CSV table of C-alpha atoms in Angstrom, one decimal:
chain,number,residue,atom,x,y,z
A,56,MET,CA,-24.4,90.5,16.1
A,57,GLY,CA,-27.7,88.8,17.0
A,58,LYS,CA,-30.0,89.5,19.9
A,59,HIS,CA,-29.4,87.6,23.1
A,60,VAL,CA,-31.0,88.8,26.3
A,61,GLU,CA,-30.9,87.2,29.7
A,62,ILE,CA,-33.5,88.2,32.3
A,63,ARG,CA,-33.8,87.4,36.0
A,64,TRP,CA,-37.2,87.9,37.7
A,65,HIS,CA,-37.6,88.5,41.4
A,66,GLY,CA,-41.1,88.3,43.0
A,67,ARG,CA,-43.1,86.7,45.7
A,68,GLY,CA,-45.0,83.5,45.4
A,69,GLY,CA,-48.5,84.2,44.1
A,70,GLN,CA,-47.6,87.5,42.2
A,71,GLY,CA,-47.1,85.9,38.9
A,72,ALA,CA,-43.3,86.3,38.3
A,73,LYS,CA,-42.9,82.7,37.3
A,74,THR,CA,-46.0,82.8,35.1
A,75,ALA,CA,-44.7,86.1,33.5
A,76,ALA,CA,-41.3,84.5,32.7
A,77,LEU,CA,-43.0,81.5,31.1
A,78,LEU,CA,-45.4,83.6,29.2
A,79,LEU,CA,-42.6,85.8,27.9
A,80,ALA,CA,-40.9,82.7,26.6
A,81,ASP,CA,-44.1,81.5,24.9
A,82,VAL,CA,-44.7,84.8,23.2
A,83,ALA,CA,-41.1,85.2,22.1
A,84,PHE,CA,-41.1,81.6,20.8
A,85,ASN,CA,-44.3,82.4,18.8
A,86,THR,CA,-42.4,85.3,17.1
A,87,GLY,CA,-39.7,82.9,15.9
A,88,MET,CA,-37.1,83.4,18.7
A,89,TYR,CA,-35.2,80.7,20.6
A,90,VAL,CA,-36.2,80.8,24.2
A,91,GLN,CA,-35.8,79.5,27.7
A,92,GLY,CA,-38.1,80.3,30.6
A,93,PHE,CA,-37.7,78.6,33.9
A,94,PRO,CA,-38.2,79.1,37.7
A,95,GLU,CA,-35.7,78.3,40.4
A,96,TYR,CA,-37.4,76.2,43.0
A,97,GLY,CA,-36.9,76.1,46.7
A,98,PRO,CA,-39.3,76.1,49.6
A,99,GLU,CA,-41.7,78.5,47.7
A,100,ARG,CA,-45.0,79.3,49.3
A,101,MET,CA,-47.4,82.2,49.0
A,102,GLY,CA,-45.5,85.4,49.7
A,103,ALA,CA,-42.0,83.8,49.8
A,104,PRO,CA,-39.3,85.2,47.5
A,105,ILE,CA,-39.0,83.4,44.2
A,106,THR,CA,-36.7,83.7,41.2
A,107,ALA,CA,-37.4,83.0,37.5
A,108,TYR,CA,-35.4,83.4,34.4
A,109,ASN,CA,-35.5,84.0,30.6
A,110,ARG,CA,-33.1,83.6,27.8
A,111,LEU,CA,-34.3,85.0,24.5
A,112,ALA,CA,-32.2,84.9,21.3
A,113,ASP,CA,-32.4,85.0,17.6
A,114,LYS,CA,-30.2,81.9,17.3
A,115,GLU,CA,-30.0,78.6,19.1
A,116,ILE,CA,-29.4,78.7,22.9
A,117,ARG,CA,-26.9,76.1,24.1
A,118,ASN,CA,-26.5,77.3,27.7
A,119,HIS,CA,-28.8,75.6,30.1
A,120,SER,CA,-27.5,76.8,33.4
A,121,ASN,CA,-29.0,79.4,35.8
A,122,ILE,CA,-28.5,83.0,34.8
A,123,TYR,CA,-25.8,84.5,37.0
A,124,ASN,CA,-25.0,87.7,35.0
A,125,PRO,CA,-28.4,88.9,33.6
A,126,ASP,CA,-28.7,91.7,31.2
A,127,TYR,CA,-32.0,92.8,32.9
A,128,VAL,CA,-33.6,92.2,36.3
A,129,VAL,CA,-37.3,92.5,36.9
A,130,VAL,CA,-38.5,93.2,40.5
A,131,VAL,CA,-42.2,92.5,40.8
A,132,ASP,CA,-42.3,93.3,44.5
A,133,GLU,CA,-40.2,96.3,45.7
A,134,THR,CA,-40.1,95.1,49.3
A,135,LEU,CA,-37.5,92.5,48.0
A,136,LEU,CA,-35.1,95.4,47.5
A,137,HIS,CA,-34.6,95.3,51.3
A,138,THR,CA,-34.0,91.5,51.6
A,139,VAL,CA,-32.7,90.2,48.3
A,140,ASP,CA,-29.6,91.3,46.4
A,141,VAL,CA,-31.5,91.9,43.2
A,142,THR,CA,-28.6,93.6,41.5
A,143,LYS,CA,-26.1,90.7,42.0
A,144,GLY,CA,-24.4,90.1,38.7
A,145,LEU,CA,-26.5,92.6,36.9
A,146,SER,CA,-24.9,94.1,33.8
A,147,LYS,CA,-24.3,97.8,33.8
A,148,ASP,CA,-25.2,97.8,30.1
A,149,GLY,CA,-28.7,96.4,30.8
A,150,GLY,CA,-31.0,97.6,33.5
A,151,ILE,CA,-33.4,96.9,36.4
A,152,ILE,CA,-37.2,97.3,36.1
A,153,ILE,CA,-39.0,97.8,39.4
A,154,ASN,CA,-42.7,97.7,40.2
A,155,THR,CA,-43.0,100.7,42.5
A,156,ASP,CA,-44.9,104.0,42.9
A,157,LYS,CA,-41.7,105.6,44.1
A,158,THR,CA,-39.4,107.8,41.9
A,159,LYS,CA,-36.1,106.6,40.6
A,160,ASP,CA,-34.4,109.0,43.1
A,161,GLU,CA,-36.1,107.2,45.9
A,162,ILE,CA,-35.2,103.7,44.6
A,163,ILE,CA,-31.6,104.2,43.6
A,164,PRO,CA,-30.2,104.2,47.2
A,165,LEU,CA,-31.7,100.8,47.7
A,166,LEU,CA,-29.8,99.3,44.7
A,167,LYS,CA,-26.4,98.7,46.5
A,168,GLY,CA,-24.5,101.1,44.2
A,169,TYR,CA,-25.8,99.7,40.9
A,170,GLU,CA,-24.7,102.1,38.2
A,171,GLY,CA,-26.8,100.9,35.2
A,172,ASN,CA,-30.2,101.9,34.0
A,173,VAL,CA,-33.1,102.0,36.4
A,174,TYR,CA,-36.7,101.8,35.2
A,175,THR,CA,-39.8,102.1,37.3
A,176,ILE,CA,-43.5,101.3,36.7
A,177,ASP,CA,-46.4,101.3,39.0
A,178,ALA,CA,-47.9,97.9,38.0
A,179,ARG,CA,-50.1,97.9,41.1
A,180,THR,CA,-52.0,101.0,40.1
A,181,ILE,CA,-52.2,99.9,36.4
A,182,SER,CA,-53.5,96.4,37.3
A,183,MET,CA,-56.0,97.8,39.9
A,184,GLU,CA,-57.4,100.4,37.4
A,185,THR,CA,-57.5,98.0,34.4
A,186,LEU,CA,-58.2,94.7,36.0
A,187,GLY,CA,-59.8,95.6,39.3
A,188,LYS,CA,-57.3,93.4,41.1
A,189,TYR,CA,-53.6,93.3,41.9
A,190,PHE,CA,-52.1,91.2,39.1
A,191,PRO,CA,-48.7,92.9,38.4
A,192,ASN,CA,-47.4,90.3,35.9
A,193,SER,CA,-49.2,91.8,32.8
A,194,PRO,CA,-47.9,95.3,33.2
A,195,MET,CA,-44.4,94.0,34.1
A,196,LEU,CA,-44.3,91.9,31.0
A,197,ALA,CA,-45.0,94.9,28.8
A,198,ALA,CA,-42.4,96.9,30.7
A,199,VAL,CA,-39.8,94.2,30.0
A,200,VAL,CA,-40.6,94.1,26.3
A,201,LYS,CA,-40.4,97.9,26.0
A,202,VAL,CA,-37.2,98.3,28.0
A,203,THR,CA,-35.3,95.4,26.4
A,204,GLY,CA,-36.6,96.0,22.8
A,205,ILE,CA,-36.5,92.2,22.4
A,206,MET,CA,-39.5,92.3,20.1
A,207,SER,CA,-41.8,94.9,18.6
A,208,GLN,CA,-44.7,96.2,20.6
A,209,GLN,CA,-47.1,95.2,17.9
A,210,ASP,CA,-45.8,91.6,17.7
A,211,PHE,CA,-45.9,91.4,21.5
A,212,LEU,CA,-49.5,92.7,21.8
A,213,GLU,CA,-50.8,90.4,19.0
A,214,GLN,CA,-49.2,87.4,20.6
A,215,MET,CA,-50.5,88.3,24.1
A,216,ARG,CA,-54.0,88.8,22.8
A,217,ALA,CA,-53.9,85.3,21.2
A,218,SER,CA,-52.5,83.9,24.5
A,219,TYR,CA,-55.2,85.6,26.6
A,220,GLN,CA,-57.9,84.4,24.2
A,221,HIS,CA,-56.8,80.9,24.7
A,222,LYS,CA,-56.2,81.2,28.5
A,223,PHE,CA,-59.4,83.1,29.2
A,224,ALA,CA,-61.7,81.4,26.7
A,225,LYS,CA,-64.3,80.9,29.4
A,226,LYS,CA,-63.7,84.4,30.9
A,227,PRO,CA,-63.5,86.7,27.8
A,228,GLU,CA,-64.3,89.7,29.9
A,229,VAL,CA,-60.8,89.8,31.4
A,230,ILE,CA,-59.1,89.9,28.0
A,231,ASP,CA,-59.7,93.6,27.4
A,232,GLY,CA,-58.6,94.5,30.9
A,233,ASN,CA,-55.3,92.6,30.4
A,234,MET,CA,-54.7,94.2,27.0
A,235,ALA,CA,-55.4,97.6,28.5
A,236,ALA,CA,-52.8,96.9,31.3
A,237,LEU,CA,-50.2,95.9,28.7
A,238,GLU,CA,-50.8,99.0,26.5
A,239,ARG,CA,-50.8,101.3,29.5
A,240,ALA,CA,-47.5,99.8,30.8
A,241,PHE,CA,-45.8,100.5,27.5
A,242,GLN,CA,-46.7,104.2,28.0
A,243,GLU,CA,-45.9,104.4,31.7
A,244,VAL,CA,-42.6,102.6,32.2
A,245,ASN,CA,-39.8,105.1,32.6
């Protein structure tokens, strides 16, 4: 059976959840996968809840609807746990990845009885210490790749370096910080 993973991202406008979903699609595509990466638009504005999606597979994807029963959910802003049903439709065989400095034991009561795998990562601290600013999307991307196993860490890091070199061609000083954030996230997601 081939790989096929569906991911739903929850964040707030300006935190990079949409960008992360699109970047994950680009990186997976560059490793030979079939991909979809798309946001769900509404009245988004800075700080408003947003949703984005990924489908990643090793064979052609023929489904073009929203993702209602994701294998994984990524929560970029833990305050959304109080206002958005982030576990709605989430597979018990997959998991939820939450950006938080809290322990799993502190987070689990906020997940409305979700019985699947729960992963946490402190993307705020990682980004502040590696980038000097709060950009949670790089650490969250690495956490997604590690948890889902959708591609190898080496392939992911190589593709991300190439992407950052293109994106930050005029600001090469930020490449090393972003790469450090990715590598650290691989170690710290649990």
